[in-house]
Every structure is written in C-alpha cells, then in structure tokens.
Short mmCIF file of C-alpha atoms in Angstrom, two decimals:
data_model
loop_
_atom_site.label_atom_id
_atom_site.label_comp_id
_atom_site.label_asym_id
_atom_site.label_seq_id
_atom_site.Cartn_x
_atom_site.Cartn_y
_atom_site.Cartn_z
CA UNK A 1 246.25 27.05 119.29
CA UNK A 2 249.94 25.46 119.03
CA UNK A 3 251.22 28.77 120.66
CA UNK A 4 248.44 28.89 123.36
CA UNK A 5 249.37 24.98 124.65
CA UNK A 6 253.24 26.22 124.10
CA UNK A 7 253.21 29.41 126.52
CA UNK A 8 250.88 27.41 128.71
CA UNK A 9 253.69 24.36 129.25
CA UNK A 10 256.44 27.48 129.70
CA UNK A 11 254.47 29.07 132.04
CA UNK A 12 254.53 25.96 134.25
CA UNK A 13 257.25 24.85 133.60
CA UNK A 14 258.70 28.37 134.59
CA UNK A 15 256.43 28.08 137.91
CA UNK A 16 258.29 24.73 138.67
CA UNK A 17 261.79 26.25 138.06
CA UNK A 18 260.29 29.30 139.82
CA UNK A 19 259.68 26.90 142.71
CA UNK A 20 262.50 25.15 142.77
CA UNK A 21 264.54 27.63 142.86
CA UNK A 22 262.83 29.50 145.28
CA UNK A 23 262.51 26.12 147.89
CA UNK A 24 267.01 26.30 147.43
CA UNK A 25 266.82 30.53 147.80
CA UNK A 26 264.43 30.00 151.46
CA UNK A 27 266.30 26.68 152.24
CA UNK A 28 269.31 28.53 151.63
CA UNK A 29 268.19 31.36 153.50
CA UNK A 30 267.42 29.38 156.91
CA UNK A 31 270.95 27.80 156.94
CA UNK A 32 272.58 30.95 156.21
CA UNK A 33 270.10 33.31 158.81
CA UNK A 34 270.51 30.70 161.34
CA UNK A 35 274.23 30.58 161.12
CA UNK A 36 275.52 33.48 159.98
CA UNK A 37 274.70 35.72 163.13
CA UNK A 38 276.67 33.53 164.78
CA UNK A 39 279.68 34.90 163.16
CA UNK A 40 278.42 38.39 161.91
CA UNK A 41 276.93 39.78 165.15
CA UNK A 42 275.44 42.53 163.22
CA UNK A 43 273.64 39.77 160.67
CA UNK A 44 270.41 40.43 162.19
CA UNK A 45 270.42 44.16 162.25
CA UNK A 46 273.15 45.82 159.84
CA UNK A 47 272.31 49.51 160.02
CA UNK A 48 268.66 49.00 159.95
CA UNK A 49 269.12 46.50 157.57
CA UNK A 50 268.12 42.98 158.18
CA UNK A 51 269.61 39.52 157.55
CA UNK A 52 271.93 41.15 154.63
CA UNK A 53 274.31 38.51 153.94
CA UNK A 54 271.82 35.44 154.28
CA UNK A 55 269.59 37.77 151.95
CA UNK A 56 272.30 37.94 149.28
CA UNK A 57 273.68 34.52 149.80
CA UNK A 58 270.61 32.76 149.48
CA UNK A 59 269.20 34.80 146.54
CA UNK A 60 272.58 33.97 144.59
CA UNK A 61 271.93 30.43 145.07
CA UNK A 62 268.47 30.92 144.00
CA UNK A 63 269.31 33.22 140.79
CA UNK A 64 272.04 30.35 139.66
CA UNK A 65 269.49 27.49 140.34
CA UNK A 66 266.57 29.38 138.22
CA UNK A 67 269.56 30.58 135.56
CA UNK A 68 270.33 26.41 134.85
CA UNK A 69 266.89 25.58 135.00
CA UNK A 70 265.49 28.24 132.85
CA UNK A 71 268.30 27.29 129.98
CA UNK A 72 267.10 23.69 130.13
CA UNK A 73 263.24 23.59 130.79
CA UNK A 74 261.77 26.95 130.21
CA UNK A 75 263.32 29.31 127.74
CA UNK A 76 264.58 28.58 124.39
CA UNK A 77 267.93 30.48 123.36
CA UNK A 78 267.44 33.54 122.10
CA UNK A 79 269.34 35.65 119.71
CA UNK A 80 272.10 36.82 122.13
CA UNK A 81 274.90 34.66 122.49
CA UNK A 82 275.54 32.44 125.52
CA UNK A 83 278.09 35.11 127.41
CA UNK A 84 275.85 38.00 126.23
CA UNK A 85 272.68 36.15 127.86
CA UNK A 86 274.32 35.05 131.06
CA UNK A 87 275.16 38.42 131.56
CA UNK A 88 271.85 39.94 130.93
CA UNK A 89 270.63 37.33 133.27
CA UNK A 90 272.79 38.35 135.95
CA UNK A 91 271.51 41.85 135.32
CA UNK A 92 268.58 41.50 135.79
CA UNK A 93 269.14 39.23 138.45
CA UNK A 94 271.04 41.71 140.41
CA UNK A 95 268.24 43.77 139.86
CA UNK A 96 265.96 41.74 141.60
CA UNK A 97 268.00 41.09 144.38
CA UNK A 98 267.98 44.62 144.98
CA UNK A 99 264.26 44.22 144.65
CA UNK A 100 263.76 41.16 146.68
CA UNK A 101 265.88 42.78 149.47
CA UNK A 102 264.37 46.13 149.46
CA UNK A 103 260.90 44.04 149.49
CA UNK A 104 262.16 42.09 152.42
CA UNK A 105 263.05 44.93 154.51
CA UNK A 106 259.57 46.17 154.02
CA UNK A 107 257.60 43.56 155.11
CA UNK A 108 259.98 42.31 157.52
CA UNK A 109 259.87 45.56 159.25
CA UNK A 110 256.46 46.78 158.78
CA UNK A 111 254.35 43.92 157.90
CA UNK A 112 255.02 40.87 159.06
CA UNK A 113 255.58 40.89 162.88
CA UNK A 114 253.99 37.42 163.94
CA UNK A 115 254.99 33.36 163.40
CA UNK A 116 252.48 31.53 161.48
CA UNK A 117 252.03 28.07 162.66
CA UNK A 118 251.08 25.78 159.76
CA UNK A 119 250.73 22.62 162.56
CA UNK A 120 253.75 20.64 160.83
CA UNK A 121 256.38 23.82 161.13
CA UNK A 122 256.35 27.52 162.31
CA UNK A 123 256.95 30.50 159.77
CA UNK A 124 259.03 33.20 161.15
CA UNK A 125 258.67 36.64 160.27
CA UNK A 126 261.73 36.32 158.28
CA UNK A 127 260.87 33.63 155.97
CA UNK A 128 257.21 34.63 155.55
CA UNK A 129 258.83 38.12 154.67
CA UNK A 130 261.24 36.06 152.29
CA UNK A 131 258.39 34.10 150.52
CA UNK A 132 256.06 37.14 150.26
CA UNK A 133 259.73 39.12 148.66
CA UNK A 134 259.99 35.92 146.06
CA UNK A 135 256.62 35.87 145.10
CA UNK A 136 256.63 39.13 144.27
CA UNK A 137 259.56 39.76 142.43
CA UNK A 138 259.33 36.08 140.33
CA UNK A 139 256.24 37.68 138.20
CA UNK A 140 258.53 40.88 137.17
CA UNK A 141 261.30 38.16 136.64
CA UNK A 142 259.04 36.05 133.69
CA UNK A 143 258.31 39.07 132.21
CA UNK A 144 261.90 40.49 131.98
CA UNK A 145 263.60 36.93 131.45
CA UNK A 146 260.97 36.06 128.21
CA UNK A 147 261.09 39.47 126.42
CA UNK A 148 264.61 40.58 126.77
CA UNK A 149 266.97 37.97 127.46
CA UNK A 150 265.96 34.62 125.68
CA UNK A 151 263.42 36.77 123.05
CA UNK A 152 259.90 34.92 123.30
#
C-alpha cells in the first residue's frame, strides 16, 4: 500500500514538474518564434523545417527546468553518480528533442492548420502543434527517466 500512495505522489509530482516545465518550454517557445524570425529570415521555414531554433531553444530550457525539478521533487538518486546521471539525462533528453521536433513538424504541417480561440487567448498552429509534441513525448520521458536514469 506504502508503494501504491508513493508512485501515486511521484506521478504528480512528476505531472507538476512535467507542467512546469513545459509552461517555460511553450513560454519559451513564443518569445523565441516571435523574435527569432526577425533575425533568422529562414526561422519559419528552414528547408521544410519549421521554427528550428525556437524549437531547440525552448526545449533546452524546458529539459534543464524538468532536469532541476526532477532531482528535487520527483526522482530519488539512483545508483549512477551525479555526472553519470546528468548525462544520461541529457541523452535522453536529446532524444526527445529529436522526438518533440520530428512530432512538431508533423502536426504542424499536416495536422494542425487552424487557431483555436479559447475566448481569453488564441492558439496558433504552432503552439497547439508544440503542446500536442510535449504531451506526447512527456509519457515516453517518465518511463525512460524512472527506469534507467534515477532506477525506480
């Protein structure tokens, strides 16, 4: 029962790191997509590929965001040592930024072609593709980050 309640609070708390980090990945992602093209004219269309920099800016803030709060809330250390887990962290975190971004490029291309107006503020196609990329690559993240790097 103790280890029910226990992966029940690191579940949530992992969904509140999850969403914290992801509200300073899309926050992130705004600035950068908003300001970036301004100085990279080829920011909004690189080859076919879309919003690149602000993609891999903004999902480096949110990978160092989740890495702090996942050390302090979430995961206990595991066996590795501290150098040996950062790095596995960033491993798999580059891993899913090659996720997120390939995920990104797919809806943002083929799925989501509309705003979505939630009354208080407008989605773009962008950010909704963002969210929907997040989303979608946090639940392989909790599954990598438990078993491998911090052992649970």
């Amino acid at each position: 029962m103790k280890e029910i309640l226990i992966r029940q609070k690191q579940v949530l708390f992992f969904i509140i790191a999850g969403g914290l980090s992801a509200i300073v990945e899309i926050g992130s992602f705004k600035i950068f997509s908003t300001y970036l093209p301004h100085f990279f004219a080829k920011e909004t269309n690189f080859h076919g590929i879309h919003y690149p920099l602000s993609n891999i800016f903004s999902t480096s803030c949110g990978i160092i965001t989740n890495y702090f709060l996942s050390i302090w809330f979430v995961f206990e250390r595991g066996k590795h040592s501290k150098k040996k887990e950062f790095a596995y962290f960033m491993l798999v975190s580059f891993i899913s930024t090659l996720l997120s971004l390939g995920f990104f490029q797919i809806f943002y291309s083929f799925i989501f072609k509309d705003n979505i107006n939630l009354i208080f503020y407008t989605l773009s196609p962008e950010m909704i593709s963002k969210i929907a990329a997040i989303l979608l690559v946090s639940i392989l993240n909790y599954s990598v980050k438990k078993k491998v790097i911090f052992n649970g």
